[in-house]
PDB file of C-alpha atoms in Angstrom:
ATOM      1  CA  GLY T   1      -1.709  12.112  10.151  1.00  0.00           C
ATOM      2  CA  GLU T   2      -0.361   9.322  12.320  1.00  0.00           C
ATOM      3  CA  ASN T   3       3.352   9.036  13.142  1.00  0.00           C
ATOM      4  CA  VAL T   4       4.721   5.641  14.163  1.00  0.00           C
ATOM      5  CA  GLU T   5       8.232   5.329  15.527  1.00  0.00           C
ATOM      6  CA  GLN T   6       9.950   1.960  15.915  1.00  0.00           C
ATOM      7  CA  HIS T   7      13.067   0.954  17.885  1.00  0.00           C
ATOM      8  CA  PRO T   8      15.579  -0.490  17.567  1.00  0.00           C
ATOM      9  CA  SER T   9      16.368  -0.466  13.857  1.00  0.00           C
ATOM     10  CA  THR T  10      18.585  -3.549  14.246  1.00  0.00           C
ATOM     11  CA  LEU T  11      18.561  -6.264  16.890  1.00  0.00           C
ATOM     12  CA  SER T  12      20.873  -9.255  17.241  1.00  0.00           C
ATOM     13  CA  VAL T  13      20.150 -12.026  19.731  1.00  0.00           C
ATOM     14  CA  GLN T  14      21.435 -15.494  20.471  1.00  0.00           C
ATOM     15  CA  GLU T  15      19.170 -18.412  19.676  1.00  0.00           C
ATOM     16  CA  GLY T  16      16.930 -19.114  22.647  1.00  0.00           C
ATOM     17  CA  ASP T  17      17.049 -15.544  23.957  1.00  0.00           C
ATOM     18  CA  SER T  18      14.095 -13.142  23.905  1.00  0.00           C
ATOM     19  CA  ALA T  19      13.694 -10.194  21.556  1.00  0.00           C
ATOM     20  CA  VAL T  20      11.651  -7.045  22.186  1.00  0.00           C
ATOM     21  CA  ILE T  21      10.731  -4.407  19.612  1.00  0.00           C
ATOM     22  CA  LYS T  22       8.982  -1.203  20.666  1.00  0.00           C
ATOM     23  CA  CYS T  23       6.758   1.249  18.815  1.00  0.00           C
ATOM     24  CA  THR T  24       5.084   4.522  19.708  1.00  0.00           C
ATOM     25  CA  TYR T  25       2.219   6.234  17.915  1.00  0.00           C
ATOM     26  CA  SER T  26       0.937   9.792  17.948  1.00  0.00           C
ATOM     27  CA  ASP T  27      -2.789   9.660  17.138  1.00  0.00           C
ATOM     28  CA  SER T  28      -4.920   8.687  20.135  1.00  0.00           C
ATOM     29  CA  ALA T  29      -7.726   7.705  17.714  1.00  0.00           C
ATOM     30  CA  SER T  30      -5.671   4.758  16.405  1.00  0.00           C
ATOM     31  CA  ASN T  31      -7.204   1.522  17.601  1.00  0.00           C
ATOM     32  CA  TYR T  32      -5.633  -1.292  15.592  1.00  0.00           C
ATOM     33  CA  PHE T  33      -1.968  -2.300  15.856  1.00  0.00           C
ATOM     34  CA  PRO T  34      -0.640  -5.113  13.658  1.00  0.00           C
ATOM     35  CA  TRP T  35       2.857  -6.527  13.459  1.00  0.00           C
ATOM     36  CA  TYR T  36       4.268  -7.795  10.186  1.00  0.00           C
ATOM     37  CA  LYS T  37       7.243 -10.031   9.437  1.00  0.00           C
ATOM     38  CA  GLN T  38       9.029  -9.584   6.134  1.00  0.00           C
ATOM     39  CA  GLU T  39      11.488 -12.158   4.896  1.00  0.00           C
ATOM     40  CA  LEU T  40      14.011 -11.293   2.216  1.00  0.00           C
ATOM     41  CA  GLY T  41      12.402 -10.823  -1.182  1.00  0.00           C
ATOM     42  CA  LYS T  42       8.851 -11.361   0.106  1.00  0.00           C
ATOM     43  CA  GLY T  43       5.872  -9.267   1.049  1.00  0.00           C
ATOM     44  CA  PRO T  44       5.017  -8.467   4.687  1.00  0.00           C
ATOM     45  CA  GLN T  45       3.076 -11.162   6.493  1.00  0.00           C
ATOM     46  CA  LEU T  46       0.859 -10.482   9.504  1.00  0.00           C
ATOM     47  CA  ILE T  47       2.091 -12.329  12.587  1.00  0.00           C
ATOM     48  CA  ILE T  48      -0.033 -10.835  15.358  1.00  0.00           C
ATOM     49  CA  ASP T  49      -2.280  -7.853  15.958  1.00  0.00           C
ATOM     50  CA  ILE T  50      -3.977  -6.142  18.887  1.00  0.00           C
ATOM     51  CA  ARG T  51      -6.871  -3.754  19.293  1.00  0.00           C
ATOM     52  CA  SER T  52      -7.115  -0.873  21.716  1.00  0.00           C
ATOM     53  CA  ASN T  53      -9.619  -2.649  23.965  1.00  0.00           C
ATOM     54  CA  VAL T  54      -7.017  -5.305  24.814  1.00  0.00           C
ATOM     55  CA  GLY T  55      -3.802  -4.838  26.784  1.00  0.00           C
ATOM     56  CA  GLU T  56      -1.974  -8.006  25.788  1.00  0.00           C
ATOM     57  CA  LYS T  57      -2.257 -10.807  23.265  1.00  0.00           C
ATOM     58  CA  LYS T  58      -0.179 -13.946  22.959  1.00  0.00           C
ATOM     59  CA  ASP T  59       0.266 -16.542  20.236  1.00  0.00           C
ATOM     60  CA  GLN T  60       2.740 -19.280  21.128  1.00  0.00           C
ATOM     61  CA  ARG T  61       6.200 -17.614  21.262  1.00  0.00           C
ATOM     62  CA  ILE T  62       4.933 -14.206  20.162  1.00  0.00           C
ATOM     63  CA  ALA T  63       3.176 -11.634  22.335  1.00  0.00           C
ATOM     64  CA  VAL T  64       2.153  -8.027  21.894  1.00  0.00           C
ATOM     65  CA  THR T  65       1.445  -5.519  24.651  1.00  0.00           C
ATOM     66  CA  LEU T  66      -0.338  -2.181  24.338  1.00  0.00           C
ATOM     67  CA  ASN T  67      -0.259   0.837  26.638  1.00  0.00           C
ATOM     68  CA  LYS T  68      -2.945   3.248  25.380  1.00  0.00           C
ATOM     69  CA  THR T  69      -2.141   5.918  27.930  1.00  0.00           C
ATOM     70  CA  ALA T  70       1.497   6.102  26.897  1.00  0.00           C
ATOM     71  CA  LYS T  71       0.657   5.378  23.261  1.00  0.00           C
ATOM     72  CA  HIS T  72       3.148   2.595  22.837  1.00  0.00           C
ATOM     73  CA  PHE T  73       3.053  -1.092  21.964  1.00  0.00           C
ATOM     74  CA  SER T  74       5.685  -3.809  21.889  1.00  0.00           C
ATOM     75  CA  LEU T  75       6.392  -7.142  20.238  1.00  0.00           C
ATOM     76  CA  HIS T  76       7.944  -9.870  22.367  1.00  0.00           C
ATOM     77  CA  ILE T  77       9.452 -13.009  20.855  1.00  0.00           C
ATOM     78  CA  THR T  78      10.579 -15.685  23.288  1.00  0.00           C
ATOM     79  CA  GLU T  79      12.868 -18.659  22.659  1.00  0.00           C
ATOM     80  CA  THR T  80      14.067 -17.127  19.400  1.00  0.00           C
ATOM     81  CA  GLN T  81      15.078 -19.387  16.519  1.00  0.00           C
ATOM     82  CA  PRO T  82      17.196 -18.674  13.421  1.00  0.00           C
ATOM     83  CA  GLU T  83      14.022 -18.726  11.294  1.00  0.00           C
ATOM     84  CA  ASP T  84      12.772 -15.703  13.258  1.00  0.00           C
ATOM     85  CA  SER T  85      15.456 -13.660  11.467  1.00  0.00           C
ATOM     86  CA  ALA T  86      13.612 -11.098   9.313  1.00  0.00           C
ATOM     87  CA  VAL T  87      12.513  -7.470   9.241  1.00  0.00           C
ATOM     88  CA  TYR T  88       9.618  -6.719  11.580  1.00  0.00           C
ATOM     89  CA  PHE T  89       7.267  -3.781  11.087  1.00  0.00           C
ATOM     90  CA  CYS T  90       4.749  -2.325  13.477  1.00  0.00           C
ATOM     91  CA  ALA T  91       1.797  -0.326  12.212  1.00  0.00           C
ATOM     92  CA  ALA T  92      -1.152   1.676  13.493  1.00  0.00           C
ATOM     93  CA  SER T  93      -4.588   2.320  12.050  1.00  0.00           C
ATOM     94  CA  LYS T  94      -7.900   3.923  12.975  1.00  0.00           C
ATOM     95  CA  GLY T  95      -9.607   0.862  11.542  1.00  0.00           C
ATOM     96  CA  GLY T  96     -12.540   0.431   9.175  1.00  0.00           C
ATOM     97  CA  SER T  97     -12.451   0.008   5.410  1.00  0.00           C
ATOM     98  CA  THR T  98     -12.278   3.730   4.674  1.00  0.00           C
ATOM     99  CA  LEU T  99     -10.128   4.731   7.589  1.00  0.00           C
ATOM    100  CA  GLY T 100      -8.143   1.480   7.598  1.00  0.00           C
ATOM    101  CA  ARG T 101      -4.962   3.050   6.287  1.00  0.00           C
ATOM    102  CA  LEU T 102      -1.928   1.536   7.940  1.00  0.00           C
ATOM    103  CA  TYR T 103       0.904   3.779   9.097  1.00  0.00           C
ATOM    104  CA  PHE T 104       4.105   1.796   9.384  1.00  0.00           C
ATOM    105  CA  GLY T 105       7.200   2.108  11.506  1.00  0.00           C
ATOM    106  CA  ARG T 106      10.544   1.988   9.725  1.00  0.00           C
ATOM    107  CA  GLY T 107      11.232  -1.631  10.604  1.00  0.00           C
ATOM    108  CA  THR T 108      13.584  -3.667  12.794  1.00  0.00           C
ATOM    109  CA  GLN T 109      16.082  -6.081  11.279  1.00  0.00           C
ATOM    110  CA  LEU T 110      16.183  -9.022  13.702  1.00  0.00           C
ATOM    111  CA  THR T 111      19.082 -11.459  13.434  1.00  0.00           C
ATOM    112  CA  VAL T 112      19.066 -14.627  15.524  1.00  0.00           C
ATOM    113  CA  TRP T 113      22.493 -16.268  15.782  1.00  0.00           C
ATOM    114  CA  PRO T 114      22.616 -20.058  16.222  1.00  0.00           C
TER     115      PRO T 114
ATOM    116  CA  ASN E   1      -6.322 -19.537  -3.289  1.00  0.00           C
ATOM    117  CA  ALA E   2      -3.440 -17.463  -4.641  1.00  0.00           C
ATOM    118  CA  GLY E   3      -4.151 -14.522  -2.314  1.00  0.00           C
ATOM    119  CA  VAL E   4      -2.692 -11.288  -3.686  1.00  0.00           C
ATOM    120  CA  THR E   5      -0.705 -11.542  -6.913  1.00  0.00           C
ATOM    121  CA  GLN E   6       1.402  -8.841  -8.559  1.00  0.00           C
ATOM    122  CA  THR E   7       2.970  -8.526 -11.988  1.00  0.00           C
ATOM    123  CA  PRO E   8       5.674  -8.010 -13.000  1.00  0.00           C
ATOM    124  CA  LYS E   9       8.124  -9.129 -10.283  1.00  0.00           C
ATOM    125  CA  PHE E  10      10.936  -6.964 -11.640  1.00  0.00           C
ATOM    126  CA  GLN E  11      11.031  -4.024 -14.042  1.00  0.00           C
ATOM    127  CA  VAL E  12      13.669  -1.616 -15.284  1.00  0.00           C
ATOM    128  CA  LEU E  13      12.540   1.631 -16.899  1.00  0.00           C
ATOM    129  CA  LYS E  14      14.272   4.643 -18.357  1.00  0.00           C
ATOM    130  CA  THR E  15      13.375   8.102 -17.089  1.00  0.00           C
ATOM    131  CA  GLY E  16      10.198   9.307 -18.808  1.00  0.00           C
ATOM    132  CA  GLN E  17       8.850   5.880 -19.708  1.00  0.00           C
ATOM    133  CA  SER E  18       5.446   4.775 -18.505  1.00  0.00           C
ATOM    134  CA  MET E  19       4.235   1.492 -17.099  1.00  0.00           C
ATOM    135  CA  THR E  20       1.396  -0.125 -15.192  1.00  0.00           C
ATOM    136  CA  LEU E  21       1.809  -2.407 -12.196  1.00  0.00           C
ATOM    137  CA  GLN E  22      -0.926  -4.994 -11.928  1.00  0.00           C
ATOM    138  CA  CYS E  23      -2.483  -6.394  -8.767  1.00  0.00           C
ATOM    139  CA  ALA E  24      -5.232  -8.964  -8.315  1.00  0.00           C
ATOM    140  CA  GLN E  25      -6.764 -10.661  -5.289  1.00  0.00           C
ATOM    141  CA  ASP E  26      -9.000 -13.712  -5.119  1.00  0.00           C
ATOM    142  CA  MET E  27     -10.224 -13.283  -1.531  1.00  0.00           C
ATOM    143  CA  ASN E  28     -13.296 -11.217  -2.461  1.00  0.00           C
ATOM    144  CA  HIS E  29     -11.956  -8.270  -0.471  1.00  0.00           C
ATOM    145  CA  ASN E  30     -13.502  -4.845  -0.846  1.00  0.00           C
ATOM    146  CA  SER E  31     -10.457  -2.722  -0.041  1.00  0.00           C
ATOM    147  CA  MET E  32      -7.143  -2.620  -1.888  1.00  0.00           C
ATOM    148  CA  TYR E  33      -3.957  -0.625  -1.345  1.00  0.00           C
ATOM    149  CA  TRP E  34      -0.700   0.312  -3.034  1.00  0.00           C
ATOM    150  CA  TYR E  35       2.422   0.916  -0.929  1.00  0.00           C
ATOM    151  CA  ARG E  36       6.012   1.688  -1.750  1.00  0.00           C
ATOM    152  CA  GLN E  37       8.916   0.491   0.356  1.00  0.00           C
ATOM    153  CA  ASP E  38      12.221   2.325   0.407  1.00  0.00           C
ATOM    154  CA  PRO E  39      15.286   1.380   2.480  1.00  0.00           C
ATOM    155  CA  GLY E  40      14.918   2.573   6.069  1.00  0.00           C
ATOM    156  CA  MET E  41      11.489   4.124   5.373  1.00  0.00           C
ATOM    157  CA  GLY E  42       9.033   1.362   6.092  1.00  0.00           C
ATOM    158  CA  LEU E  43       5.993   1.159   3.816  1.00  0.00           C
ATOM    159  CA  ARG E  44       4.201   4.286   2.700  1.00  0.00           C
ATOM    160  CA  LEU E  45       0.695   4.352   1.260  1.00  0.00           C
ATOM    161  CA  ILE E  46       0.420   5.664  -2.303  1.00  0.00           C
ATOM    162  CA  TYR E  47      -3.301   5.149  -3.062  1.00  0.00           C
ATOM    163  CA  TYR E  48      -6.084   3.021  -1.745  1.00  0.00           C
ATOM    164  CA  SER E  49      -9.525   1.906  -2.823  1.00  0.00           C
ATOM    165  CA  ALA E  50     -12.055   1.348  -0.049  1.00  0.00           C
ATOM    166  CA  SER E  51     -14.472  -0.324  -2.455  1.00  0.00           C
ATOM    167  CA  GLU E  52     -15.015  -0.927  -6.144  1.00  0.00           C
ATOM    168  CA  GLY E  53     -15.420   2.384  -7.917  1.00  0.00           C
ATOM    169  CA  THR E  54     -13.648   4.532  -5.334  1.00  0.00           C
ATOM    170  CA  THR E  55     -10.009   5.570  -4.971  1.00  0.00           C
ATOM    171  CA  ASP E  56      -8.261   7.953  -2.579  1.00  0.00           C
ATOM    172  CA  LYS E  57      -4.806   9.398  -2.173  1.00  0.00           C
ATOM    173  CA  GLY E  58      -2.455   8.170   0.504  1.00  0.00           C
ATOM    174  CA  GLU E  59       0.718   9.738   1.863  1.00  0.00           C
ATOM    175  CA  VAL E  60       2.791   9.821  -1.354  1.00  0.00           C
ATOM    176  CA  PRO E  61       0.462   9.968  -4.424  1.00  0.00           C
ATOM    177  CA  ASN E  62       2.431  12.375  -6.617  1.00  0.00           C
ATOM    178  CA  GLY E  63       3.542  10.861  -9.923  1.00  0.00           C
ATOM    179  CA  TYR E  64       1.080   7.942  -9.733  1.00  0.00           C
ATOM    180  CA  ASN E  65      -2.420   7.128 -10.896  1.00  0.00           C
ATOM    181  CA  VAL E  66      -4.590   4.152 -10.035  1.00  0.00           C
ATOM    182  CA  SER E  67      -7.533   2.284 -11.481  1.00  0.00           C
ATOM    183  CA  ARG E  68      -9.860  -0.040  -9.613  1.00  0.00           C
ATOM    184  CA  LEU E  69     -10.803  -2.100 -12.649  1.00  0.00           C
ATOM    185  CA  ASN E  70     -13.220  -4.354 -10.782  1.00  0.00           C
ATOM    186  CA  LYS E  71     -13.444  -5.883  -7.325  1.00  0.00           C
ATOM    187  CA  ARG E  72     -10.440  -8.141  -7.966  1.00  0.00           C
ATOM    188  CA  GLU E  73      -8.008  -5.818  -9.698  1.00  0.00           C
ATOM    189  CA  PHE E  74      -6.263  -2.590  -8.708  1.00  0.00           C
ATOM    190  CA  SER E  75      -3.553  -1.187 -10.984  1.00  0.00           C
ATOM    191  CA  LEU E  76      -0.905   1.463 -10.376  1.00  0.00           C
ATOM    192  CA  ARG E  77       0.347   3.563 -13.281  1.00  0.00           C
ATOM    193  CA  LEU E  78       3.484   5.625 -13.621  1.00  0.00           C
ATOM    194  CA  GLU E  79       2.924   8.060 -16.482  1.00  0.00           C
ATOM    195  CA  SER E  80       6.467   9.442 -16.672  1.00  0.00           C
ATOM    196  CA  ALA E  81       8.864   7.478 -14.493  1.00  0.00           C
ATOM    197  CA  ALA E  82      11.528   9.292 -12.471  1.00  0.00           C
ATOM    198  CA  PRO E  83      14.569   7.884 -10.627  1.00  0.00           C
ATOM    199  CA  SER E  84      12.873   8.868  -7.335  1.00  0.00           C
ATOM    200  CA  GLN E  85      10.258   6.217  -8.094  1.00  0.00           C
ATOM    201  CA  THR E  86      12.829   3.447  -7.850  1.00  0.00           C
ATOM    202  CA  SER E  87      11.361   1.312  -5.084  1.00  0.00           C
ATOM    203  CA  VAL E  88       9.638  -1.932  -4.208  1.00  0.00           C
ATOM    204  CA  TYR E  89       5.875  -1.691  -4.678  1.00  0.00           C
ATOM    205  CA  PHE E  90       3.436  -3.772  -2.683  1.00  0.00           C
ATOM    206  CA  CYS E  91      -0.247  -4.278  -3.228  1.00  0.00           C
ATOM    207  CA  ALA E  92      -2.485  -5.303  -0.336  1.00  0.00           C
ATOM    208  CA  SER E  93      -6.137  -6.088   0.232  1.00  0.00           C
ATOM    209  CA  SER E  94      -8.498  -6.297   3.176  1.00  0.00           C
ATOM    210  CA  ASP E  95     -12.053  -7.315   3.863  1.00  0.00           C
ATOM    211  CA  SER E  96     -14.398  -4.478   4.811  1.00  0.00           C
ATOM    212  CA  GLY E  97     -15.336  -6.311   7.999  1.00  0.00           C
ATOM    213  CA  THR E  98     -11.758  -6.563   9.287  1.00  0.00           C
ATOM    214  CA  ASP E  99      -8.626  -4.451   9.391  1.00  0.00           C
ATOM    215  CA  THR E 100      -6.165  -7.184   8.438  1.00  0.00           C
ATOM    216  CA  GLN E 101      -4.293  -6.399   5.241  1.00  0.00           C
ATOM    217  CA  TYR E 102      -2.793  -9.159   3.124  1.00  0.00           C
ATOM    218  CA  PHE E 103       0.203  -8.280   0.992  1.00  0.00           C
ATOM    219  CA  GLY E 104       1.389  -9.454  -2.386  1.00  0.00           C
ATOM    220  CA  PRO E 105       4.998 -10.468  -3.140  1.00  0.00           C
ATOM    221  CA  GLY E 106       5.981  -7.062  -4.502  1.00  0.00           C
ATOM    222  CA  THR E 107       7.333  -5.527  -7.707  1.00  0.00           C
ATOM    223  CA  ARG E 108      10.916  -4.276  -7.681  1.00  0.00           C
ATOM    224  CA  LEU E 109      11.115  -1.253  -9.977  1.00  0.00           C
ATOM    225  CA  THR E 110      14.310   0.489 -11.044  1.00  0.00           C
ATOM    226  CA  VAL E 111      14.187   3.766 -12.978  1.00  0.00           C
ATOM    227  CA  LEU E 112      17.449   4.725 -14.675  1.00  0.00           C
TER     228      LEU E 112
END
């Protein structure tokens, strides 16, 4: 099966700084890469995703980049705010309703200090 | 639109007891999933149902059974709970035309 590794496990930044979280995957057939944000006591919420036919995607302060050759993808958060503090998970999937099983990284605890 | 709902929110069981975790979605999604989340382990897939009437094992199915009752509901049953099943359980759903999974708020289960 797929193996997704995520680094770092914890990340502390000052408000206004940028934060970068990196993930690698092992299965070259994976083609869908979502990022989830999980606040304390809540379920994961999708914040951005990217497919293997795209190298970069941006949504306001959040961007994701994908390098298919190296099999890694990254989440970039600019101008961080205290409300960005949460656990972030990357995931990989082959896509499709039958094959759409998500394999998750172990998570990154992001803390943004005011 | 409530999205994905789960009951109960919290549960404490003794070793050997049984219970069923309930999940329902009102988004008319075909696919539903059960995950468990343990500290430092991310989320791991227990079972999934690609469509009504079908279920398949995920990464960690041992000790669990599931039932896809209808298109809306997907339940997870622990027949004889063990302390190793102490975890937070999340249900998710997705539309067959997309890969985006929507998660419920979770059930925190403790087995003593």
